[in-house]
Amino acid sequence: MASTAFGRTLAAAMLAATLGLLPAQGRAGTGCGNEPLAPRKLADAAQTALIVADALDRRDAPLALVARVGSDLSAQGLVYSHVGFVVRDHPAGRWTAVHLLNECGSDRSNLYSQGLVNFFADDLVNQDARIVWLEPELAQRLAERLRALPSGALHQPHYNLIARPGSADYQNSTAWVLETLGAALTQAQAPSRNAAFAAAQRDGFRADRVHIPYSKRVLGGLFSANVAFTDHPISTRLGGDYPVVTVRSIVEYLDRSGHVQAQSEWRNGRAMRTPGAL
């Protein structure tokens, strides 16, 4: 029984590689070491990649958003921790995830174009996934912008896990996604980060808030290279309610503004009839 199950998951990984969902290069932006991914985790990621790729293929869309659970944010009432764009017929492959990743827990980040297996192989909490398809015109503008990277990347490499929305000095993964969405809304050829964020705000974006008590921040050891509380004003740091861009705030804003065409979600390997909480 066990060998049969392993055979199925290994076959999924091999099929994913054949379909171009797993690029030849190793995982990027996922950690400092070069430890190989455990076969079972690779197989699980491949299975999720196949499910997501099949759902993407069933719709005639050039681009969608794909969310994953990289960190457990349940204490903040959140489910998904990370989101990226997935682009059809990208120069790097049939379905390519384009997203911002923190470099090795440092204060730096970079933009990556990865196959779907790599996207779901980043030492995740689980293999839950959510796809958000956007209205066709916006999706097309975004796809063209992302295929042209690094031109107009809107990338600030100074990373902050709790970056203040609209911060000129820092950026994180979700902030980059939001600003890229805003840039597509402006229809300007080369908007600044500030202009892109302002466009998203005018269109209805509202930041989420996460609560980090001052006592926990000071006494709880919440200091690392990729967290900069000083990006926020003193009043916020004392109060402990930090405005941030989350997967939830992005998707709810897009839905509220009429930009969402459809959504699909998988939890515990099963398709959900109705997408759940974000």
Short mmCIF file of C-alpha atoms in Angstrom, two decimals:
data_model
loop_
_atom_site.label_atom_id
_atom_site.label_comp_id
_atom_site.label_asym_id
_atom_site.label_seq_id
_atom_site.Cartn_x
_atom_site.Cartn_y
_atom_site.Cartn_z
CA MET A 1 0.00 0.00 0.00
CA ALA A 2 2.71 2.47 1.03
CA SER A 3 4.87 1.69 -1.98
CA THR A 4 1.88 2.15 -4.27
CA ALA A 5 1.13 5.56 -2.77
CA PHE A 6 4.77 6.60 -3.07
CA GLY A 7 4.77 5.41 -6.66
CA ARG A 8 1.78 7.60 -7.45
CA THR A 9 3.35 10.68 -5.87
CA LEU A 10 6.70 10.04 -7.56
CA ALA A 11 4.88 9.68 -10.86
CA ALA A 12 3.21 13.03 -10.22
CA ALA A 13 6.59 14.65 -9.70
CA MET A 14 7.96 13.13 -12.90
CA LEU A 15 4.88 14.19 -14.86
CA ALA A 16 5.15 17.73 -13.50
CA ALA A 17 8.75 17.92 -14.64
CA THR A 18 7.74 16.62 -18.07
CA LEU A 19 5.03 19.27 -18.34
CA GLY A 20 7.53 22.02 -17.57
CA LEU A 21 6.09 22.84 -14.16
CA LEU A 22 9.46 22.20 -12.53
CA PRO A 23 12.35 24.17 -14.06
CA ALA A 24 15.77 22.59 -14.25
CA GLN A 25 17.29 24.96 -11.70
CA GLY A 26 16.86 24.36 -7.98
CA ARG A 27 14.53 26.22 -5.69
CA ALA A 28 15.34 29.92 -5.48
CA GLY A 29 14.95 32.30 -2.62
CA THR A 30 13.88 29.59 -0.20
CA GLY A 31 16.75 29.35 2.25
CA CYS A 32 20.46 29.52 2.91
CA GLY A 33 21.32 25.85 2.58
CA ASN A 34 21.46 23.56 -0.40
CA GLU A 35 19.68 20.65 1.24
CA PRO A 36 17.67 18.67 -1.32
CA LEU A 37 13.91 18.62 -0.90
CA ALA A 38 12.60 15.39 0.61
CA PRO A 39 11.04 13.16 -2.08
CA ARG A 40 7.66 13.15 -0.35
CA LYS A 41 7.57 16.95 -0.15
CA LEU A 42 8.57 17.22 -3.78
CA ALA A 43 5.83 14.77 -4.72
CA ASP A 44 3.25 16.71 -2.70
CA ALA A 45 4.31 19.96 -4.36
CA ALA A 46 4.13 18.30 -7.77
CA GLN A 47 0.63 17.03 -7.06
CA THR A 48 -0.54 20.51 -6.07
CA ALA A 49 1.17 21.99 -9.13
CA LEU A 50 -0.67 19.56 -11.40
CA ILE A 51 -4.03 20.40 -9.80
CA VAL A 52 -3.40 24.13 -10.13
CA ALA A 53 -2.07 23.87 -13.69
CA ASP A 54 -5.11 21.83 -14.74
CA ALA A 55 -7.45 24.47 -13.28
CA LEU A 56 -5.50 27.22 -15.04
CA ASP A 57 -5.61 25.37 -18.35
CA ARG A 58 -9.38 25.07 -18.13
CA ARG A 59 -9.80 28.84 -18.32
CA ASP A 60 -8.84 31.08 -21.20
CA ALA A 61 -6.91 33.58 -19.11
CA PRO A 62 -3.36 34.90 -19.54
CA LEU A 63 -2.78 35.34 -15.82
CA ALA A 64 -4.14 34.68 -12.33
CA LEU A 65 -3.15 35.15 -8.71
CA VAL A 66 -2.11 32.04 -6.77
CA ALA A 67 -1.89 32.00 -2.97
CA ARG A 68 -0.13 29.50 -0.69
CA VAL A 69 0.29 28.89 3.06
CA GLY A 70 3.96 29.45 3.78
CA SER A 71 3.57 30.51 7.41
CA ASP A 72 0.98 29.82 10.09
CA LEU A 73 -0.81 33.15 10.54
CA SER A 74 -3.84 31.75 12.35
CA ALA A 75 -3.01 33.82 15.45
CA GLN A 76 -3.69 36.90 13.30
CA GLY A 77 -6.88 35.43 11.85
CA LEU A 78 -5.25 34.86 8.46
CA VAL A 79 -4.94 31.74 6.30
CA TYR A 80 -2.75 32.56 3.29
CA SER A 81 0.66 34.14 3.83
CA HIS A 82 1.97 34.54 0.28
CA VAL A 83 0.64 35.32 -3.17
CA GLY A 84 2.16 35.64 -6.60
CA PHE A 85 1.12 36.01 -10.21
CA VAL A 86 1.02 32.96 -12.43
CA VAL A 87 1.53 33.81 -16.11
CA ARG A 88 0.55 31.71 -19.11
CA ASP A 89 3.20 31.19 -21.81
CA HIS A 90 5.86 33.12 -19.91
CA PRO A 91 9.39 32.97 -21.40
CA ALA A 92 10.31 30.69 -18.46
CA GLY A 93 7.52 28.17 -19.06
CA ARG A 94 3.88 27.34 -19.79
CA TRP A 95 2.67 28.43 -16.33
CA THR A 96 5.22 30.50 -14.43
CA ALA A 97 4.83 31.96 -10.96
CA VAL A 98 6.28 35.47 -10.77
CA HIS A 99 6.71 36.70 -7.22
CA LEU A 100 8.94 38.43 -4.69
CA LEU A 101 10.89 36.35 -2.17
CA ASN A 102 12.91 37.29 0.88
CA GLU A 103 16.53 36.21 0.56
CA CYS A 104 17.49 33.78 3.26
CA GLY A 105 15.91 35.65 6.19
CA SER A 106 18.00 38.73 5.38
CA ASP A 107 16.88 42.30 4.76
CA ARG A 108 17.01 41.75 0.98
CA SER A 109 14.58 40.39 -1.60
CA ASN A 110 14.49 39.50 -5.25
CA LEU A 111 11.96 38.73 -7.95
CA TYR A 112 11.70 35.15 -9.17
CA SER A 113 10.10 33.35 -12.08
CA GLN A 114 9.46 29.75 -11.03
CA GLY A 115 7.61 26.67 -12.16
CA LEU A 116 4.57 25.73 -10.12
CA VAL A 117 6.33 22.84 -8.40
CA ASN A 118 8.99 25.20 -7.06
CA PHE A 119 6.27 27.60 -5.98
CA PHE A 120 4.66 24.90 -3.83
CA ALA A 121 7.93 23.30 -2.66
CA ASP A 122 9.07 26.13 -0.39
CA ASP A 123 8.80 24.33 2.99
CA LEU A 124 5.13 25.26 3.33
CA VAL A 125 2.77 24.73 6.26
CA ASN A 126 0.47 22.73 3.97
CA GLN A 127 -0.43 22.37 0.30
CA ASP A 128 -3.63 24.43 0.39
CA ALA A 129 -3.95 26.71 -2.62
CA ARG A 130 -6.21 29.39 -4.00
CA ILE A 131 -6.49 30.77 -7.53
CA VAL A 132 -8.01 34.17 -8.24
CA TRP A 133 -8.81 34.96 -11.87
CA LEU A 134 -9.07 38.63 -12.79
CA GLU A 135 -11.17 40.51 -15.28
CA PRO A 136 -9.72 39.94 -18.79
CA GLU A 137 -8.48 43.47 -19.53
CA LEU A 138 -6.62 43.80 -16.24
CA ALA A 139 -5.22 40.27 -16.53
CA GLN A 140 -3.89 41.00 -20.02
CA ARG A 141 -2.17 44.22 -18.93
CA LEU A 142 -0.59 42.44 -15.98
CA ALA A 143 0.60 39.53 -18.13
CA GLU A 144 2.27 41.89 -20.60
CA ARG A 145 3.93 43.81 -17.77
CA LEU A 146 5.26 40.65 -16.10
CA ARG A 147 6.55 39.12 -19.33
CA ALA A 148 8.58 42.32 -19.82
CA LEU A 149 10.38 42.10 -16.46
CA PRO A 150 12.84 43.34 -15.27
CA SER A 151 11.60 46.45 -17.10
CA GLY A 152 9.20 48.36 -14.84
CA ALA A 153 9.68 45.91 -11.98
CA LEU A 154 8.67 48.32 -9.17
CA HIS A 155 11.04 46.36 -6.95
CA GLN A 156 12.50 47.77 -3.73
CA PRO A 157 15.09 45.15 -2.65
CA HIS A 158 15.13 46.34 0.98
CA TYR A 159 12.80 43.75 2.53
CA ASN A 160 10.58 44.16 5.57
CA LEU A 161 8.17 41.42 6.64
CA ILE A 162 5.83 44.05 8.12
CA ALA A 163 6.41 46.75 5.51
CA ARG A 164 4.13 49.74 5.87
CA PRO A 165 1.79 49.97 2.86
CA GLY A 166 3.18 52.59 0.51
CA SER A 167 6.60 52.63 2.18
CA ALA A 168 9.32 54.04 -0.06
CA ASP A 169 12.10 52.42 1.96
CA TYR A 170 10.85 48.83 2.25
CA GLN A 171 8.77 46.27 0.43
CA ASN A 172 7.55 42.71 0.97
CA SER A 173 5.95 40.05 -1.21
CA THR A 174 2.36 41.20 -0.86
CA ALA A 175 3.24 44.89 -1.23
CA TRP A 176 4.97 44.13 -4.54
CA VAL A 177 1.87 42.30 -5.80
CA LEU A 178 -0.38 45.20 -4.79
CA GLU A 179 1.87 47.80 -6.42
CA THR A 180 2.06 45.73 -9.60
CA LEU A 181 -1.73 45.60 -9.67
CA GLY A 182 -1.84 49.37 -9.13
CA ALA A 183 0.62 49.94 -11.96
CA ALA A 184 -1.63 48.01 -14.34
CA LEU A 185 -4.59 50.11 -13.24
CA THR A 186 -2.81 53.38 -14.03
CA GLN A 187 -2.14 52.24 -17.62
CA ALA A 188 0.93 54.49 -17.47
CA GLN A 189 4.03 53.25 -19.26
CA ALA A 190 6.40 53.53 -16.29
CA PRO A 191 4.60 54.52 -13.07
CA SER A 192 6.54 54.95 -9.85
CA ARG A 193 5.93 52.74 -6.83
CA ASN A 194 4.21 55.65 -5.13
CA ALA A 195 1.91 56.23 -8.11
CA ALA A 196 1.10 52.52 -8.33
CA PHE A 197 0.19 52.30 -4.65
CA ALA A 198 -1.89 55.48 -4.89
CA ALA A 199 -3.79 53.99 -7.84
CA ALA A 200 -4.65 50.89 -5.81
CA GLN A 201 -5.80 53.07 -2.92
CA ARG A 202 -8.02 55.17 -5.18
CA ASP A 203 -9.45 51.95 -6.57
CA GLY A 204 -10.50 50.81 -3.10
CA PHE A 205 -7.57 49.03 -1.44
CA ARG A 206 -7.60 49.09 2.36
CA ALA A 207 -4.75 47.68 4.42
CA ASP A 208 -5.19 44.89 6.94
CA ARG A 209 -3.96 45.33 10.51
CA VAL A 210 -1.97 42.84 12.55
CA HIS A 211 -1.57 43.24 16.28
CA ILE A 212 1.91 42.87 17.76
CA PRO A 213 1.91 44.11 21.37
CA TYR A 214 4.78 46.39 22.33
CA SER A 215 5.67 44.05 25.20
CA LYS A 216 5.90 41.06 22.88
CA ARG A 217 8.00 43.01 20.40
CA VAL A 218 10.46 44.08 23.09
CA LEU A 219 10.50 40.99 25.31
CA GLY A 220 9.52 38.31 22.84
CA GLY A 221 12.62 38.45 20.66
CA LEU A 222 10.83 39.73 17.56
CA PHE A 223 14.01 41.15 16.10
CA SER A 224 15.55 39.82 12.90
CA ALA A 225 17.14 41.16 9.76
CA ASN A 226 13.90 40.95 7.77
CA VAL A 227 11.68 42.80 10.28
CA ALA A 228 11.91 46.61 10.59
CA PHE A 229 9.41 48.06 13.05
CA THR A 230 10.91 51.51 12.44
CA ASP A 231 9.16 51.59 9.06
CA HIS A 232 6.06 52.50 11.11
CA PRO A 233 5.53 55.68 13.16
CA ILE A 234 6.09 55.66 16.92
CA SER A 235 2.35 55.86 17.58
CA THR A 236 1.83 52.59 15.70
CA ARG A 237 4.70 50.88 17.48
CA LEU A 238 3.34 51.88 20.88
CA GLY A 239 -0.22 50.86 20.01
CA GLY A 240 0.82 47.62 18.35
CA ASP A 241 -1.68 47.68 15.45
CA TYR A 242 0.39 47.56 12.26
CA PRO A 243 -1.14 48.28 8.83
CA VAL A 244 0.13 45.71 6.34
CA VAL A 245 -0.70 44.34 2.91
CA THR A 246 -1.97 40.78 3.30
CA VAL A 247 -3.28 38.19 0.86
CA ARG A 248 -6.69 38.76 2.42
CA SER A 249 -6.60 42.53 1.93
CA ILE A 250 -5.52 42.14 -1.71
CA VAL A 251 -8.18 39.59 -2.68
CA GLU A 252 -10.97 41.34 -0.76
CA TYR A 253 -10.05 44.64 -2.41
CA LEU A 254 -10.04 43.10 -5.89
CA ASP A 255 -13.38 41.42 -5.25
CA ARG A 256 -14.91 44.59 -3.81
CA SER A 257 -13.73 46.62 -6.81
CA GLY A 258 -15.16 44.19 -9.34
CA HIS A 259 -11.83 42.92 -10.66
CA VAL A 260 -12.34 39.25 -9.70
CA GLN A 261 -13.80 36.99 -12.37
CA ALA A 262 -13.66 33.68 -10.47
CA GLN A 263 -11.92 31.86 -7.62
CA SER A 264 -11.03 28.24 -6.85
CA GLU A 265 -9.56 26.75 -3.70
CA TRP A 266 -8.14 23.44 -2.50
CA ARG A 267 -7.73 22.47 1.15
CA ASN A 268 -6.28 19.19 2.33
CA GLY A 269 -6.08 18.16 -1.32
CA ARG A 270 -9.81 18.62 -1.91
CA ALA A 271 -11.53 21.19 -4.09
CA MET A 272 -13.80 23.49 -2.08
CA ARG A 273 -17.31 24.11 -3.36
CA THR A 274 -17.07 27.65 -2.04
CA PRO A 275 -13.74 29.36 -1.28
CA GLY A 276 -13.25 29.85 2.45
CA ALA A 277 -11.61 32.48 4.60
CA LEU A 278 -8.42 34.15 3.47
#
